[in-house]
Amino acid sequence: QVQLVESGGGLVQAGGSLRLSCAASGRTFSRFVMAWFRQAAGKEREFVAAITWSGATYHADSVKGRFTISRDNAQNTVHLQMNSLKPEDTAVYYCAADLNTHSIYTGGAQYDYWGQGTQVTVSS
């Protein structure tokens, strides 16, 4: 069993920054592929970014150059640094863990465990 707990969401003005964190417990964190997804009101969940155990990353085109995913295996945490935020980034952000592969997938069905989500609201 894996528990994921997100933190760091909040209200920020357009152009501002936020740093989300996800704390993992219960299994060998360093072996997981970790990802961030988001879901805006009335829209489908979408992939944001992911990172392998070795630090390889992939970011969605919509956030590339503005968001950066990172991980600290010693602290069992993964972070999402979000800069130059836009109103369209407003969503609930979810942390997810893939225990079964070492590759990055953008489909949510690949991920085994999910956090409860943290709200990010960007005002114009």
PDB file of C-alpha atoms in Angstrom:
ATOM      1  CA  GLN A   1       0.000   0.000   0.000  1.00  0.00           C
ATOM      2  CA  VAL A   2       1.218   3.493  -0.853  1.00  0.00           C
ATOM      3  CA  GLN A   3      -0.010   6.738   0.621  1.00  0.00           C
ATOM      4  CA  LEU A   4       0.417  10.015  -1.253  1.00  0.00           C
ATOM      5  CA  VAL A   5      -0.248  13.375   0.358  1.00  0.00           C
ATOM      6  CA  GLU A   6      -0.089  16.607  -1.669  1.00  0.00           C
ATOM      7  CA  SER A   7       0.512  20.078  -0.286  1.00  0.00           C
ATOM      8  CA  GLY A   8       1.354  23.558  -1.503  1.00  0.00           C
ATOM      9  CA  GLY A   9      -1.737  24.541  -3.430  1.00  0.00           C
ATOM     10  CA  GLY A  10      -3.413  27.898  -3.034  1.00  0.00           C
ATOM     11  CA  LEU A  11      -4.487  31.131  -4.671  1.00  0.00           C
ATOM     12  CA  VAL A  12      -1.982  33.090  -6.735  1.00  0.00           C
ATOM     13  CA  GLN A  13      -2.137  35.890  -9.274  1.00  0.00           C
ATOM     14  CA  ALA A  14      -1.347  35.306 -12.904  1.00  0.00           C
ATOM     15  CA  GLY A  15       2.399  35.351 -13.451  1.00  0.00           C
ATOM     16  CA  GLY A  16       3.092  34.096  -9.961  1.00  0.00           C
ATOM     17  CA  SER A  17       4.616  30.846  -8.714  1.00  0.00           C
ATOM     18  CA  LEU A  18       3.673  27.921  -6.519  1.00  0.00           C
ATOM     19  CA  ARG A  19       5.536  24.800  -5.485  1.00  0.00           C
ATOM     20  CA  LEU A  20       3.539  21.639  -4.950  1.00  0.00           C
ATOM     21  CA  SER A  21       4.882  18.753  -2.905  1.00  0.00           C
ATOM     22  CA  CYS A  22       3.820  15.134  -2.639  1.00  0.00           C
ATOM     23  CA  ALA A  23       4.961  12.992   0.270  1.00  0.00           C
ATOM     24  CA  ALA A  24       4.936   9.242  -0.289  1.00  0.00           C
ATOM     25  CA  SER A  25       4.998   6.433   2.234  1.00  0.00           C
ATOM     26  CA  GLY A  26       4.475   2.708   2.391  1.00  0.00           C
ATOM     27  CA  ARG A  27       6.796   1.293  -0.281  1.00  0.00           C
ATOM     28  CA  THR A  28      10.218   1.838  -1.792  1.00  0.00           C
ATOM     29  CA  PHE A  29       9.621   5.303  -3.197  1.00  0.00           C
ATOM     30  CA  SER A  30      12.784   5.439  -5.235  1.00  0.00           C
ATOM     31  CA  ARG A  31      11.503   2.684  -7.551  1.00  0.00           C
ATOM     32  CA  PHE A  32       8.319   4.522  -8.530  1.00  0.00           C
ATOM     33  CA  VAL A  33       7.604   6.621 -11.552  1.00  0.00           C
ATOM     34  CA  MET A  34       5.895   9.687 -10.068  1.00  0.00           C
ATOM     35  CA  ALA A  35       3.585  12.034 -11.916  1.00  0.00           C
ATOM     36  CA  TRP A  36       1.368  15.058 -11.557  1.00  0.00           C
ATOM     37  CA  PHE A  37      -2.045  15.291 -13.170  1.00  0.00           C
ATOM     38  CA  ARG A  38      -4.636  18.032 -12.962  1.00  0.00           C
ATOM     39  CA  GLN A  39      -8.353  18.329 -13.413  1.00  0.00           C
ATOM     40  CA  ALA A  40     -10.138  21.603 -13.977  1.00  0.00           C
ATOM     41  CA  ALA A  41     -13.827  21.970 -13.187  1.00  0.00           C
ATOM     42  CA  GLY A  42     -15.925  20.391 -15.912  1.00  0.00           C
ATOM     43  CA  LYS A  43     -12.920  19.009 -17.755  1.00  0.00           C
ATOM     44  CA  GLU A  44     -11.163  15.676 -18.006  1.00  0.00           C
ATOM     45  CA  ARG A  45      -8.068  14.900 -16.001  1.00  0.00           C
ATOM     46  CA  GLU A  46      -4.883  15.707 -17.884  1.00  0.00           C
ATOM     47  CA  PHE A  47      -1.250  14.744 -17.552  1.00  0.00           C
ATOM     48  CA  VAL A  48       1.115  17.479 -16.378  1.00  0.00           C
ATOM     49  CA  ALA A  49       4.545  15.950 -15.774  1.00  0.00           C
ATOM     50  CA  ALA A  50       6.312  12.780 -14.672  1.00  0.00           C
ATOM     51  CA  ILE A  51       9.726  11.681 -13.423  1.00  0.00           C
ATOM     52  CA  THR A  52      11.430   8.300 -13.354  1.00  0.00           C
ATOM     53  CA  TRP A  53      13.429   6.825 -10.490  1.00  0.00           C
ATOM     54  CA  SER A  54      16.627   8.008 -12.197  1.00  0.00           C
ATOM     55  CA  GLY A  55      15.398  11.562 -12.707  1.00  0.00           C
ATOM     56  CA  ALA A  56      14.331  11.492 -16.347  1.00  0.00           C
ATOM     57  CA  THR A  57      11.411  13.859 -16.841  1.00  0.00           C
ATOM     58  CA  TYR A  58       8.630  14.576 -19.278  1.00  0.00           C
ATOM     59  CA  HIS A  59       6.373  17.631 -19.241  1.00  0.00           C
ATOM     60  CA  ALA A  60       3.170  18.250 -21.142  1.00  0.00           C
ATOM     61  CA  ASP A  61       3.464  20.844 -23.897  1.00  0.00           C
ATOM     62  CA  SER A  62       1.019  23.109 -22.065  1.00  0.00           C
ATOM     63  CA  VAL A  63       3.410  23.515 -19.123  1.00  0.00           C
ATOM     64  CA  LYS A  64       6.806  23.007 -20.749  1.00  0.00           C
ATOM     65  CA  GLY A  65       9.181  25.819 -19.862  1.00  0.00           C
ATOM     66  CA  ARG A  66       6.987  26.951 -16.955  1.00  0.00           C
ATOM     67  CA  PHE A  67       6.653  23.874 -14.707  1.00  0.00           C
ATOM     68  CA  THR A  68       9.421  21.606 -13.453  1.00  0.00           C
ATOM     69  CA  ILE A  69       9.008  18.234 -11.769  1.00  0.00           C
ATOM     70  CA  SER A  70      11.696  16.971  -9.402  1.00  0.00           C
ATOM     71  CA  ARG A  71      12.107  14.329  -6.731  1.00  0.00           C
ATOM     72  CA  ASP A  72      14.038  13.760  -3.540  1.00  0.00           C
ATOM     73  CA  ASN A  73      14.334  10.011  -2.991  1.00  0.00           C
ATOM     74  CA  ALA A  74      15.909  10.484   0.425  1.00  0.00           C
ATOM     75  CA  GLN A  75      12.860  12.460   1.566  1.00  0.00           C
ATOM     76  CA  ASN A  76      10.306  10.372  -0.367  1.00  0.00           C
ATOM     77  CA  THR A  77       8.925  13.486  -1.987  1.00  0.00           C
ATOM     78  CA  VAL A  78       8.199  14.771  -5.454  1.00  0.00           C
ATOM     79  CA  HIS A  79       7.765  18.440  -6.265  1.00  0.00           C
ATOM     80  CA  LEU A  80       6.177  20.488  -9.000  1.00  0.00           C
ATOM     81  CA  GLN A  81       7.595  23.982  -9.333  1.00  0.00           C
ATOM     82  CA  MET A  82       5.081  26.107 -11.205  1.00  0.00           C
ATOM     83  CA  ASN A  83       6.177  29.464 -12.575  1.00  0.00           C
ATOM     84  CA  SER A  84       4.485  32.011 -14.836  1.00  0.00           C
ATOM     85  CA  LEU A  85       1.107  30.671 -13.813  1.00  0.00           C
ATOM     86  CA  LYS A  86      -1.895  31.373 -15.996  1.00  0.00           C
ATOM     87  CA  PRO A  87      -5.617  31.341 -15.173  1.00  0.00           C
ATOM     88  CA  GLU A  88      -5.951  28.226 -17.338  1.00  0.00           C
ATOM     89  CA  ASP A  89      -3.660  26.395 -14.886  1.00  0.00           C
ATOM     90  CA  THR A  90      -6.468  26.546 -12.319  1.00  0.00           C
ATOM     91  CA  ALA A  91      -7.307  22.963 -11.337  1.00  0.00           C
ATOM     92  CA  VAL A  92      -7.046  20.338  -8.657  1.00  0.00           C
ATOM     93  CA  TYR A  93      -3.560  18.858  -8.915  1.00  0.00           C
ATOM     94  CA  TYR A  94      -3.016  15.191  -8.129  1.00  0.00           C
ATOM     95  CA  CYS A  95       0.132  13.251  -7.394  1.00  0.00           C
ATOM     96  CA  ALA A  96       0.265   9.690  -8.747  1.00  0.00           C
ATOM     97  CA  ALA A  97       2.605   6.701  -8.497  1.00  0.00           C
ATOM     98  CA  ASP A  98       3.317   3.938 -11.016  1.00  0.00           C
ATOM     99  CA  LEU A  99       4.812   0.910  -9.273  1.00  0.00           C
ATOM    100  CA  ASN A 100       4.942  -1.414 -12.254  1.00  0.00           C
ATOM    101  CA  THR A 101       7.139   0.179 -14.892  1.00  0.00           C
ATOM    102  CA  HIS A 102      10.243   2.301 -15.225  1.00  0.00           C
ATOM    103  CA  SER A 103       8.904   4.271 -18.159  1.00  0.00           C
ATOM    104  CA  ILE A 104       6.821   7.409 -18.263  1.00  0.00           C
ATOM    105  CA  TYR A 105       3.208   7.106 -19.353  1.00  0.00           C
ATOM    106  CA  THR A 106       0.801   9.998 -19.750  1.00  0.00           C
ATOM    107  CA  GLY A 107      -2.381   7.988 -19.300  1.00  0.00           C
ATOM    108  CA  GLY A 108      -3.868   8.014 -15.825  1.00  0.00           C
ATOM    109  CA  ALA A 109      -4.843   4.342 -16.009  1.00  0.00           C
ATOM    110  CA  GLN A 110      -1.165   3.395 -15.766  1.00  0.00           C
ATOM    111  CA  TYR A 111      -0.867   4.799 -12.251  1.00  0.00           C
ATOM    112  CA  ASP A 112      -1.652   2.680  -9.233  1.00  0.00           C
ATOM    113  CA  TYR A 113      -1.931   5.173  -6.420  1.00  0.00           C
ATOM    114  CA  TRP A 114      -3.264   8.713  -6.192  1.00  0.00           C
ATOM    115  CA  GLY A 115      -3.240  11.484  -3.647  1.00  0.00           C
ATOM    116  CA  GLN A 116      -6.304  13.375  -2.536  1.00  0.00           C
ATOM    117  CA  GLY A 117      -5.468  16.454  -4.607  1.00  0.00           C
ATOM    118  CA  THR A 118      -4.612  20.065  -3.871  1.00  0.00           C
ATOM    119  CA  GLN A 119      -6.417  23.068  -5.341  1.00  0.00           C
ATOM    120  CA  VAL A 120      -4.491  25.613  -7.393  1.00  0.00           C
ATOM    121  CA  THR A 121      -6.344  28.778  -8.332  1.00  0.00           C
ATOM    122  CA  VAL A 122      -4.768  31.419 -10.569  1.00  0.00           C
ATOM    123  CA  SER A 123      -6.534  34.757 -10.702  1.00  0.00           C
ATOM    124  CA  SER A 124      -6.304  37.084 -13.689  1.00  0.00           C
TER     125      SER A 124
END
